Amino acid sequence: MRTITDVNPMTTDLGYNTTLQYANPVTVDSEHNRIYTFGTPSAGGTPVIRYVNYPAGTGVSYPRPTNLLSVSALEYRDGFLYMVGTNSSGTAALFRYVPTVTAGAALMVTTAALEYPMDILVKSDYIYVANYNSITPANHRILKFDRNTLAFIGAYGTGIPPATPDDNRPGYFYGPFLFLAENNRKIYLIDEATGTGNGQNRVVAFDEVGTWKGWEIFRSEDLNPANEYRYYYC
């Protein structure tokens, strides 16, 4: 395994007089040196969308969309914020929003397949959502949406968790949790049954959602739950 270290890391104050909400989702706009996040002002009140200039630490808060209640993950891409969370009715939803000082509704879509969205990935013409369901593991899926219209395209995955730690068949998920290396050619995903161990904590990689072309598995060689690495802390 090769470790890559940033020899010139930058730090900035993401709080900026803010107590961030529990999930602490962040996304980076590298073109404008901004970090976007969703949080609650330290004085209380309504959560806001905030961007922070790095490394200066100064920033601006925008009202959250009127139809958005909470955010579990977000990604900035080409002027838009793509977010998964819950809408004002408490239903899991996908949003596309241009941050603005004037409060308004975001483009939003809901679907029965969107149950417990954990992370979002914007790649090419599509949006992918990691749908994690600890109550009904058969619903562990990768959801696919059209990037421009947010139209729901489909839910992908076998719907059956792998039977054993050495069951590496494509499309079988223990629990889609977090996308990695978003600019890589392949899609990398933390897939794990949180709290279980026994080989069920791993990273999977694939070229295409649905066909699972180029499927690869990365996991610790030590399958002892007491020693196994918990990827979701990344």
GROMACS .gro file of C-alpha atoms in nm:
model
  234
    1MET     CA    1   0.000   0.000   0.000
    2ARG     CA    2   0.129   0.346  -0.091
    3THR     CA    3   0.066   0.647   0.131
    4ILE     CA    4   0.041   0.990  -0.026
    5THR     CA    5   0.104   1.283   0.206
    6ASP     CA    6   0.021   1.649   0.145
    7VAL     CA    7   0.345   1.826   0.232
    8ASN     CA    8   0.179   2.168   0.231
    9PRO     CA    9  -0.161   2.124   0.398
   10MET     CA   10  -0.385   2.424   0.457
   11THR     CA   11  -0.624   2.470   0.746
   12THR     CA   12  -0.915   2.705   0.795
   13ASP     CA   13  -1.186   2.762   1.053
   14LEU     CA   14  -1.493   2.585   0.918
   15GLY     CA   15  -1.692   2.702   1.216
   16TYR     CA   16  -1.658   3.075   1.140
   17ASN     CA   17  -1.874   3.155   1.442
   18THR     CA   18  -2.086   2.851   1.365
   19THR     CA   19  -2.172   2.531   1.544
   20LEU     CA   20  -2.192   2.281   1.259
   21GLN     CA   21  -2.481   2.041   1.241
   22TYR     CA   22  -2.422   1.677   1.343
   23ALA     CA   23  -2.337   1.540   0.998
   24ASN     CA   24  -2.088   1.820   0.927
   25PRO     CA   25  -2.108   1.774   0.549
   26VAL     CA   26  -1.853   1.974   0.350
   27THR     CA   27  -1.766   2.015  -0.016
   28VAL     CA   28  -1.492   2.216  -0.190
   29ASP     CA   29  -1.516   2.470  -0.471
   30SER     CA   30  -1.151   2.465  -0.577
   31GLU     CA   31  -1.199   2.727  -0.849
   32HIS     CA   32  -1.295   2.994  -0.595
   33ASN     CA   33  -1.111   2.853  -0.290
   34ARG     CA   34  -1.432   2.798  -0.099
   35ILE     CA   35  -1.552   2.527   0.135
   36TYR     CA   36  -1.929   2.488   0.154
   37THR     CA   37  -2.102   2.340   0.456
   38PHE     CA   38  -2.442   2.320   0.621
   39GLY     CA   39  -2.478   2.415   0.987
   40THR     CA   40  -2.655   2.600   1.262
   41PRO     CA   41  -2.540   2.945   1.380
   42SER     CA   42  -2.387   2.938   1.726
   43ALA     CA   43  -2.661   3.173   1.846
   44GLY     CA   44  -2.921   2.918   1.739
   45GLY     CA   45  -3.200   2.957   1.490
   46THR     CA   46  -3.242   2.821   1.140
   47PRO     CA   47  -2.956   2.620   0.980
   48VAL     CA   48  -2.781   2.791   0.692
   49ILE     CA   49  -2.562   2.709   0.394
   50ARG     CA   50  -2.223   2.868   0.451
   51TYR     CA   51  -1.913   2.899   0.243
   52VAL     CA   52  -1.573   2.970   0.395
   53ASN     CA   53  -1.281   3.113   0.199
   54TYR     CA   54  -0.967   2.912   0.261
   55PRO     CA   55  -0.721   2.964   0.408
   56ALA     CA   56  -0.850   3.306   0.522
   57GLY     CA   57  -1.143   3.168   0.719
   58THR     CA   58  -1.386   3.445   0.620
   59GLY     CA   59  -1.716   3.351   0.468
   60VAL     CA   60  -2.080   3.415   0.387
   61SER     CA   61  -2.402   3.247   0.501
   62TYR     CA   62  -2.698   3.187   0.270
   63PRO     CA   63  -3.053   3.093   0.372
   64ARG     CA   64  -3.122   2.726   0.329
   65PRO     CA   65  -3.374   2.636   0.056
   66THR     CA   66  -3.730   2.669   0.181
   67ASN     CA   67  -3.807   2.305   0.096
   68LEU     CA   68  -3.496   2.163   0.269
   69LEU     CA   69  -3.485   2.051   0.633
   70SER     CA   70  -3.149   1.876   0.680
   71VAL     CA   71  -2.844   1.768   0.479
   72SER     CA   72  -2.653   1.442   0.511
   73ALA     CA   73  -2.413   1.504   0.220
   74LEU     CA   74  -2.348   1.769  -0.043
   75GLU     CA   75  -2.124   1.829  -0.342
   76TYR     CA   76  -2.041   2.152  -0.525
   77ARG     CA   77  -2.010   2.127  -0.902
   78ASP     CA   78  -2.010   2.401  -1.167
   79GLY     CA   79  -2.204   2.658  -0.966
   80PHE     CA   80  -2.456   2.418  -0.815
   81LEU     CA   81  -2.483   2.252  -0.476
   82TYR     CA   82  -2.615   1.897  -0.504
   83MET     CA   83  -2.746   1.776  -0.169
   84VAL     CA   84  -2.913   1.471  -0.019
   85GLY     CA   85  -3.106   1.493   0.304
   86THR     CA   86  -3.467   1.549   0.408
   87ASN     CA   87  -3.721   1.794   0.275
   88SER     CA   88  -3.956   2.014   0.476
   89SER     CA   89  -4.194   1.718   0.512
   90GLY     CA   90  -3.922   1.496   0.658
   91THR     CA   91  -3.891   1.280   0.345
   92ALA     CA   92  -3.553   1.179   0.202
   93ALA     CA   93  -3.481   1.387  -0.108
   94LEU     CA   94  -3.219   1.498  -0.361
   95PHE     CA   95  -3.172   1.871  -0.418
   96ARG     CA   96  -2.996   2.100  -0.668
   97TYR     CA   97  -2.950   2.457  -0.555
   98VAL     CA   98  -2.769   2.777  -0.649
   99PRO     CA   99  -2.673   2.944  -0.319
  100THR     CA  100  -2.830   3.287  -0.301
  101VAL     CA  101  -2.895   3.557  -0.041
  102THR     CA  102  -3.265   3.537  -0.126
  103ALA     CA  103  -3.439   3.236   0.025
  104GLY     CA  104  -3.619   3.015  -0.223
  105ALA     CA  105  -3.696   2.654  -0.305
  106ALA     CA  106  -3.441   2.417  -0.455
  107LEU     CA  107  -3.503   2.182  -0.745
  108MET     CA  108  -3.597   1.863  -0.561
  109VAL     CA  109  -3.687   1.502  -0.630
  110THR     CA  110  -3.807   1.223  -0.404
  111THR     CA  111  -3.841   0.852  -0.477
  112ALA     CA  112  -3.932   0.550  -0.267
  113ALA     CA  113  -3.588   0.405  -0.338
  114LEU     CA  114  -3.423   0.698  -0.158
  115GLU     CA  115  -3.443   0.585   0.205
  116TYR     CA  116  -3.126   0.661   0.405
  117PRO     CA  117  -2.896   0.864   0.178
  118MET     CA  118  -2.541   0.860   0.313
  119ASP     CA  119  -2.336   1.027   0.040
  120ILE     CA  120  -2.357   1.182  -0.306
  121LEU     CA  121  -2.129   1.172  -0.610
  122VAL     CA  122  -2.163   1.393  -0.918
  123LYS     CA  123  -1.986   1.228  -1.209
  124SER     CA  124  -2.023   1.303  -1.579
  125ASP     CA  125  -2.395   1.338  -1.658
  126TYR     CA  126  -2.518   1.155  -1.351
  127ILE     CA  127  -2.564   1.183  -0.976
  128TYR     CA  128  -2.506   0.876  -0.761
  129VAL     CA  129  -2.639   0.835  -0.407
  130ALA     CA  130  -2.522   0.573  -0.157
  131ASN     CA  131  -2.841   0.437  -0.001
  132TYR     CA  132  -2.771   0.265   0.332
  133ASN     CA  133  -3.049   0.074   0.508
  134SER     CA  134  -2.955  -0.093   0.837
  135ILE     CA  135  -3.319  -0.192   0.895
  136THR     CA  136  -3.364  -0.366   0.560
  137PRO     CA  137  -3.016  -0.458   0.431
  138ALA     CA  138  -3.171  -0.593   0.111
  139ASN     CA  139  -3.225  -0.227   0.015
  140HIS     CA  140  -2.853  -0.140   0.012
  141ARG     CA  141  -2.832   0.023  -0.331
  142ILE     CA  142  -2.654   0.278  -0.545
  143LEU     CA  143  -2.916   0.518  -0.684
  144LYS     CA  144  -2.866   0.694  -1.016
  145PHE     CA  145  -3.018   1.028  -1.120
  146ASP     CA  146  -2.992   1.255  -1.424
  147ARG     CA  147  -2.763   1.545  -1.336
  148ASN     CA  148  -2.960   1.809  -1.528
  149THR     CA  149  -3.320   1.719  -1.442
  150LEU     CA  150  -3.266   1.511  -1.126
  151ALA     CA  151  -3.488   1.247  -1.285
  152PHE     CA  152  -3.454   0.912  -1.107
  153ILE     CA  153  -3.298   0.653  -1.338
  154GLY     CA  154  -3.275   0.346  -1.118
  155ALA     CA  155  -3.155   0.164  -0.805
  156TYR     CA  156  -2.863  -0.073  -0.858
  157GLY     CA  157  -2.729  -0.360  -0.652
  158THR     CA  158  -2.837  -0.716  -0.591
  159GLY     CA  159  -3.041  -0.622  -0.286
  160ILE     CA  160  -2.877  -0.911  -0.100
  161PRO     CA  161  -2.580  -0.856   0.134
  162PRO     CA  162  -2.280  -1.084   0.071
  163ALA     CA  163  -2.318  -1.417   0.249
  164THR     CA  164  -1.959  -1.442   0.373
  165PRO     CA  165  -1.655  -1.212   0.396
  166ASP     CA  166  -1.501  -1.383   0.093
  167ASP     CA  167  -1.814  -1.330  -0.118
  168ASN     CA  168  -1.678  -1.074  -0.363
  169ARG     CA  169  -1.945  -1.095  -0.630
  170PRO     CA  170  -2.010  -0.764  -0.811
  171GLY     CA  171  -2.308  -0.562  -0.696
  172TYR     CA  172  -2.338  -0.716  -0.350
  173PHE     CA  173  -2.318  -0.456  -0.072
  174TYR     CA  174  -2.287  -0.478   0.306
  175GLY     CA  175  -2.380  -0.111   0.331
  176PRO     CA  176  -2.294   0.168   0.081
  177PHE     CA  177  -2.156   0.444   0.299
  178LEU     CA  178  -1.917   0.698   0.147
  179PHE     CA  179  -1.775   0.776  -0.198
  180LEU     CA  180  -1.399   0.829  -0.227
  181ALA     CA  181  -1.162   0.982  -0.483
  182GLU     CA  182  -1.439   1.159  -0.673
  183ASN     CA  183  -1.210   1.269  -0.956
  184ASN     CA  184  -1.076   0.921  -1.022
  185ARG     CA  185  -1.181   0.735  -1.336
  186LYS     CA  186  -1.335   0.455  -1.131
  187ILE     CA  187  -1.596   0.494  -0.859
  188TYR     CA  188  -1.462   0.410  -0.511
  189LEU     CA  189  -1.706   0.338  -0.230
  190ILE     CA  190  -1.674   0.252   0.139
  191ASP     CA  191  -1.902  -0.049   0.184
  192GLU     CA  192  -1.945  -0.186   0.533
  193ALA     CA  193  -2.183  -0.332   0.787
  194THR     CA  194  -2.111  -0.078   1.061
  195GLY     CA  195  -2.028  -0.241   1.391
  196THR     CA  196  -2.005  -0.593   1.249
  197GLY     CA  197  -1.650  -0.638   1.123
  198ASN     CA  198  -1.559  -0.995   1.026
  199GLY     CA  199  -1.450  -0.892   0.679
  200GLN     CA  200  -1.757  -0.680   0.616
  201ASN     CA  201  -1.568  -0.349   0.623
  202ARG     CA  202  -1.414  -0.282   0.284
  203VAL     CA  203  -1.370  -0.048  -0.011
  204VAL     CA  204  -1.514  -0.148  -0.348
  205ALA     CA  205  -1.431   0.005  -0.686
  206PHE     CA  206  -1.603  -0.023  -1.023
  207ASP     CA  207  -1.616   0.147  -1.362
  208GLU     CA  208  -1.992   0.150  -1.407
  209VAL     CA  209  -2.296   0.138  -1.182
  210GLY     CA  210  -2.524  -0.147  -1.279
  211THR     CA  211  -2.287  -0.347  -1.496
  212TRP     CA  212  -2.021  -0.333  -1.219
  213LYS     CA  213  -1.752  -0.352  -1.484
  214GLY     CA  214  -1.402  -0.346  -1.333
  215TRP     CA  215  -1.528  -0.456  -0.986
  216GLU     CA  216  -1.249  -0.467  -0.725
  217ILE     CA  217  -1.240  -0.529  -0.350
  218PHE     CA  218  -0.998  -0.376  -0.098
  219ARG     CA  219  -1.004  -0.493   0.264
  220SER     CA  220  -0.779  -0.576   0.557
  221GLU     CA  221  -0.621  -0.920   0.552
  222ASP     CA  222  -0.695  -0.951   0.925
  223LEU     CA  223  -1.065  -1.040   0.950
  224ASN     CA  224  -1.070  -1.036   1.331
  225PRO     CA  225  -1.341  -0.779   1.417
  226ALA     CA  226  -1.125  -0.650   1.702
  227ASN     CA  227  -0.845  -0.560   1.460
  228GLU     CA  228  -1.034  -0.471   1.146
  229TYR     CA  229  -1.009  -0.118   1.013
  230ARG     CA  230  -1.329   0.087   1.020
  231TYR     CA  231  -1.335   0.268   0.688
  232TYR     CA  232  -1.630   0.491   0.767
  233TYR     CA  233  -1.412   0.699   0.998
  234CYS     CA  234  -1.230   0.828   0.687
   0.00000   0.00000   0.00000
